[in-house]
Amino acid sequence: MPWMASGSDGSVAIAWYGTNASVPDQWFLHAAISRDHGATWAATIADSRPVFVGDLQRDLLDFFQLEVGPDGALHIAYSSLPQGEGNEEHLRYVRSEPDASLAAVDYRNGP
């Protein structure tokens, strides 16, 4: 299930969990942002660590908080179920650089 947010400048952001065809059993946090009211979008994997490995089935990982800060940075808090770390969900946080176009290297973990 995607999560959406908007900024005071008209930017729109979306975050979601997804896989890709080359590694279909690894789920990652994805993010996309439009800074021109939805005309164009930039998307990336927002955290290079998988949030889940395996067949997601009924494991929901349904905690998301997404915000576009006043400086244009994306702030994403989300849940993960890391492989080999038990069955309890972990909370994580990533953010982008202010007003930067999205790229995986632009994301930093932690506040």
Coordinates of C-alpha atoms in Angstrom, one line a residue, residues 17-18 23 25-29 45 47-54 61 78-83 85 92:
Y17 CA 7.4 -1.4 -0.7
G18 CA 8.3 -3.2 -3.9
V23 CA 15.5 -10.1 -7.3
D25 CA 12.1 -12.1 -3.1
Q26 CA 13.7 -8.9 -1.8
W27 CA 11.4 -6.1 -0.8
F28 CA 12.8 -2.5 -0.6
L29 CA 11.5 0.9 0.4
I45 CA 15.0 2.8 -3.8
D47 CA 17.0 2.5 1.5
S48 CA 19.4 -0.1 0.1
R49 CA 18.7 -2.5 2.9
P50 CA 15.8 -4.9 2.2
V51 CA 12.8 -4.4 4.4
F52 CA 11.9 -8.1 3.9
V53 CA 13.3 -11.1 2.2
G54 CA 11.0 -13.9 1.1
L61 CA 4.8 -4.2 7.2
Y78 CA 8.7 2.8 8.1
S79 CA 8.6 -0.7 9.4
S80 CA 10.9 -3.6 8.3
L81 CA 11.3 -7.3 9.1
P82 CA 15.0 -7.8 8.5
Q83 CA 16.1 -11.3 7.6
E85 CA 16.5 -10.8 13.2
R92 CA 13.5 2.8 10.4

